[in-house]
Phi, psi and omega in degrees: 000140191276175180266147156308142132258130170253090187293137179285122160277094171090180185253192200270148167306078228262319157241331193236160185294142168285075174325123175287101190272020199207125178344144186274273188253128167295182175270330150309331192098016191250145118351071194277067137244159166265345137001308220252012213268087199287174172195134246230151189235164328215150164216167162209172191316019224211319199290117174320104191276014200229010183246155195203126166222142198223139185246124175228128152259097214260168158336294193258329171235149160239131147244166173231158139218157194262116168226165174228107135010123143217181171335073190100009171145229185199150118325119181271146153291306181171129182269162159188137171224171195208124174297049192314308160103014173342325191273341209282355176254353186297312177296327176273283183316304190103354199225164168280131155278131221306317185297330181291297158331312176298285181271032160275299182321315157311306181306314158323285179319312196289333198247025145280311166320295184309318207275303161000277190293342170250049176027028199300157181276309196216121141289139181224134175231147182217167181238173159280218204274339225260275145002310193288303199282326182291184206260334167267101146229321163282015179259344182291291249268307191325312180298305197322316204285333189259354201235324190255332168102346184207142174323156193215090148302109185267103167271155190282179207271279146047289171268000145284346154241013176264340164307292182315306184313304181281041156248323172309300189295333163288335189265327169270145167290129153238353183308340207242023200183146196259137207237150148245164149215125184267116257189108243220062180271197227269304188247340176229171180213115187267123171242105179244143185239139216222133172251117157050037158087035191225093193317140168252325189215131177221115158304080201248112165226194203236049180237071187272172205283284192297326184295296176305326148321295197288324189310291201249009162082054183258014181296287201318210178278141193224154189258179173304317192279325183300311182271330164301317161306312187268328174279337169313305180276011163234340153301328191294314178279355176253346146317309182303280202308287247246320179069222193277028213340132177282355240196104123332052190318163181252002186197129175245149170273105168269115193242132187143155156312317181328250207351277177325319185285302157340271164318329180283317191299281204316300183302336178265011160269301207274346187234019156056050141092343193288161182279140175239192178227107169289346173284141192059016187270167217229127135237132190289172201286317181330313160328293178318285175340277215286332149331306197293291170344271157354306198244006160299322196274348159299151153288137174343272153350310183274308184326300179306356207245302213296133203298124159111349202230125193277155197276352182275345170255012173320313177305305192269020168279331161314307158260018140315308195266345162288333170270013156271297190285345161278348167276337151296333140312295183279298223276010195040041199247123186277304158270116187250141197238123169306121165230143178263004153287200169198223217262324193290339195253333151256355144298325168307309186286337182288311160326286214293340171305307205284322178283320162319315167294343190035021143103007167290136176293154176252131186326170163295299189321297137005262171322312174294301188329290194289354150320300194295325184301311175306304164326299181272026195254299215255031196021041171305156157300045165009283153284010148262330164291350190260354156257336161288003181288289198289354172251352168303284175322313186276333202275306172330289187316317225248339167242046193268291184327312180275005129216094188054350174293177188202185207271344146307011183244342204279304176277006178287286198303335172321290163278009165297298198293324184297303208260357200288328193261044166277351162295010192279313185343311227255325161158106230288005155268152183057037195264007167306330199269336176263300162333266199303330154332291170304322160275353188266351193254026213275324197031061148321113158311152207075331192244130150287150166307353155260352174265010125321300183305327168288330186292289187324308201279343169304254192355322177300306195256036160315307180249147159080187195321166170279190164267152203241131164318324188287339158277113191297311174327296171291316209289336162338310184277164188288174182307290181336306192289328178299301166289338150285347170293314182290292177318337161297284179341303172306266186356303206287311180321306201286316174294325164287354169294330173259025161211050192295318169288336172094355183275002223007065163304317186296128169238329172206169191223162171216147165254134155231155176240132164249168182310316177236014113320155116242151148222158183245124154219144214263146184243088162253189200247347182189205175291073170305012178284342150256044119312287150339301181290279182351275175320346187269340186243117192165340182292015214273304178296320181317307165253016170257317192286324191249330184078028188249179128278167173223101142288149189246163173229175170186127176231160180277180163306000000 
């Protein structure tokens, strides 16, 4: 029998389930954690270096699927799932159940075995929520690890739904038009809302198919007032979770069994029982409605008989599709387009990036090129961020001792000043506020996730209020981080001020500081006064931050 490599996700689980506390997915596809650091318990010459299976332990389900590399993406090979139903005792207990647990494992066991037999190059597993929520859950991870052979990465909701996103995108155009895509699992529903194939927001709530089901009593039949109730309480939670959408989408993308069963039911109507095909099908929300309707007024039993709906989803199907149609209700969105991947397919593609990449770390060079790249994704003004970059830089080299920075703060402004106006993408008023959005869900190569986090937020107060306790992003960050974020911010205020015409006039700068001065003067190519002028009110955070006053010069070539 041939042998396995089996990648370790990570170390074994010591009190809590293991969390990726480090970007999930880059803008390259690769798994920018360290989580994610495999490390092989056996191989030999037999194992396909071009084969890969990634395992999602779902709510409701496990599935893996076997894919082989190609050109542009992968192939599948060969799929399998087994409803283990992990979530179905957690709301009442808090825990996995001893029967759930047992057969995820069995299940775990059968499909190293299936990977076994396709020489695969990597296993990768990662669980959701259920896993995310119990109280047993680092005794789940433990077993998989002591009984199945390979680490089980419990990832946040978060990266779950930035996985679905990239499965989406690979199978859907999201470039020309801002997308939702709703990613609808067993205890939870991850939502992202995305401009022009550029994530803005990712959404998280605690509305999973089986959490709602057993919360508002919908397998069985439910009468009118019983579905009034479950949608009162599934608008509440996506007001908490979901807030304010930044985004009108012109399309929501659905991912999940929810979905897929919704398409199968709606096509074996229209096509009077014939096998349809669910990928890409497209339904208006009214769909959705008379769906739901319908099958409220069934019995368990008559439910399970419905043509198109596998019968192991009966229960939870009602409140699977109410919670399709209130999130199209808050997203104002009519049409929703089914894609049958999920979270499992862009753990693939993250695979198969990363082993190409074969695990070299990324240059600095490297890392500004996708900076810059991002930029012009989001149409920036390409030569004027790249001279408030280099005058951001020269105002940093000469003030940093005296406050207090230092030359690790030097590629964070770099790329603030590069990325601050990339909220324009979405639309310029308040669009500072959309620039952090759009960097903190950017998973730059190169940036760990808090210096994303620091980056977004220089970016933010490019413009507008100073930072505030009261803005939760900042008040987040540590005392330390707080003061550098405001001080870049000044700095960043200033730099972009002196290129206020878009001309690149500043060709060199010199700083001096005294106990209460600055002065800056400036070396230009031509009449730099309103660049000056800009830059003379642009001091306000500058000189709250330094204690300094601040004055300008300006000399020619």
């Amino acid at each position: 029998m041939q042998a396995v490599k089996i990648i370790l996700l990570g170390a074994p689980v010591p009190s809590g389930p293991t969390l990726l506390e480090k970007h999930d997915v880059a803008s390259d596809g690769s798994l920018s954690t360290d989580a994610l650091a495999a490390s092989s318990a056996s191989e030999t010459p037999e194992v396909a270096a071009d084969r890969f299976a990634a395992i999602d332990i779902g709510s409701n389900s496990v599935r893996i699927v076997i894919a082989q590399a190609e050109a542009g993406g992968y192939r599948v090979l060969d799929e399998e799932r087994e409803n283990t139903r992990l979530a179905s005792s957690l709301a009442e207990t808090g825990a996995l159940s001893q029967e759930a647990v047992e057969s995820s494992i069995t299940a775990l066991k059968s499909f190293v075995t299936i990977a076994r037999g396709y020489a695969v190059r990597e296993v990768r597993a990662i669980a959701t929520s259920a896993v995310r929520d119990a109280s047993n859950g680092p005794d789940f991870c433990r077993r998989v690890s002591e009984e199945v052979g390979i680490e089980v990465v419990v990832i946040s909701a978060h990266q779950e739904g930035r996985l679905s996103f990239l499965s989406v995108a690979r199978a859907f155009d999201v470039s020309d038009k801002p997308v939702a895509v709703a990613d609808i699992g067993g205890g939870s529903t991850e939502i992202v809302l995305a401009t022009e194939g550029i994530v803005e927001a990712v959404l998280t709530t605690r509305l999973g198919a089986v959490r709602v089901a057993e919360r508002c009593g919908l397998a069985g039949m439910c009468d009118g007032p019983r579905l009034e109730a479950a949608e009162t309480f599934i608008d509440q939670e996506l007001r908490r979770g979901a807030k304010k959408p930044p985004l009108v989408p012109a399309m929501l993308y659905g991912a999940g069994g929810t979905f897929t069963a919704m398409a199968s039911m709606l096509a074996a109507r229209e096509k009077s029982g014939e096998e349809a095909s669910v990928r890409g099908y497209r339904a208006n929300r009214a769909d959705v409605r008379h769906l739901t309707a319908d099958l409220a007024k069934l019995t368990l039993e008559e439910r399970g008989k419905v043509a198109g709906l596998n019968p192991r989803r009966a229960d939870i199907i009602v409140a699977g599709l109410l919670v399709i149609d209130r999130i199209m209700r808050h997203l104002k969105v009519n049409v929703v387009q089914v894609h049958t991947g999920g979270v499992r397919d862009g753990l693939l593609l993250t695979m198969i990036e990363a082993a190409s990449a074969g695990g070299r770390p990324i240059a600095p060079d490297e890392r500004e090129a996708a900076v810059e790249r991002f930029a012009e994704r989001c149409g920036v003004d390409l030569p004027h961020a790249k001279q408030v970059a280099w005058i951001a830089r020269r105002l940093l080299a000469q003030l940093a001792v005296p406050l207090g920075l230092n030359e690790t703060d030097t590629p964070l402004i770099s790329a603030a000043a590069i990325l601050a106006n990339v909220g324009y993408l979405i639309n310029f008023d308040q669009h500072h506020k959309h620039s952090y959005q759009l960097i903190r869900n950017s998973d730059l190569p190169g940036f760990e996730r808090d210096e994303l986090r620091l980056v977004a937020n220089i970016a933010r107060y490019h413009r507008g209020a100073r930072p505030k306790q009261k803005h939760k992003p900042f008040a987040a960050l540590s005392d330390e981080d707080q003061d550098r974020v405001a001080k870049l911010a000044a700095i960043l205020r200033v730099a972009l001020a002196l290129d206020r015409t878009h001309q690149q006039q500043v060709q060199d700068l010199r700083v001096g500081v005294t106990e209460n001065r600055v002065e800056i003067t400036v070396r230009t190519s031509g009449d730099a006064e309103m660049d000056l002028w800009a830059a003379r009110r642009k001091v306000d955070l500058f000189e709250r931050v330094s204690g300094r006053r601040v004055y300008f010069a300006a000399v020619g070539e």
